[in-house]
Amino acid sequence: MRSKEELIQELSDMVFEMEDEEIIDTAEEYVQAGYDVQDAIMEGLVDGMSRAGVLFAEEEYYVTDVLICSDALNEAMAIFKPLLLERKEEGGQARHKIIFGTVEGDTHDIGKNLVKVMLEVGGFEVIDMGRDVPLDDFIDRAIEEEAELIGLSALMTTTMTGMKTLIERLEERGVRDQFKVMIGGGAVSQYYCDEIGADGYSEDAIEAVELAKRLVGEGED
């Protein structure tokens, strides 16, 4: 039986090296060995995706490369997620719901998908609306699911204005106080968050989890 550390490193490398088929066997081996799945996700999958993100920023990886890295991560997550959710349910703690997606007009979702994984690892029930989501769909689903959070992502300056519009529509419909709105993505900043009256901004996936926990009252004082 291979060690936990060896398998975690292999998971990271397989995400980074775009091995979206081979990673399934490694993930299954990890689970069969009885190792902690959260460590595999954080130290393996997320680490590999972060490494890919660095090369993308340096223009050594193309969008298609990062998409395959994301596919590898998702293949492994399909194996880890049931065990992760089972553990959360055994803890007996209610899972906070977040309606999550990329705003209308924006078809980028690589960063969003990584944040989704991190939120799930952090114990949230993520209802992923996908990309290019009509603004009222976010609101309708949040009301339907009785969610506490709405998470919005935008990569382009031409689409980030939808975040401001969504908050305005929440106010128009008289439900602004029912939801905390958190935003992120390459186009936005803390300044924009303050400007439009959102409840929080996160720069990366790890910070997004910390922010979400603070917004639902689980973070540190």
Short mmCIF file of C-alpha atoms in Angstrom, two decimals, residues 6 28 54 77 143 156 167 175:
data_model
loop_
_atom_site.label_atom_id
_atom_site.label_comp_id
_atom_site.label_asym_id
_atom_site.label_seq_id
_atom_site.Cartn_x
_atom_site.Cartn_y
_atom_site.Cartn_z
CA GLU A 6 2.75 9.66 -2.08
CA GLU A 28 -9.91 5.13 -5.77
CA VAL A 54 0.41 29.86 -12.05
CA MET A 77 -13.96 14.88 -6.85
CA ILE A 143 -35.76 32.15 -2.68
CA MET A 156 -14.89 40.53 -17.66
CA ILE A 167 -28.33 43.72 -5.89
CA VAL A 175 -35.62 40.50 -0.42
#
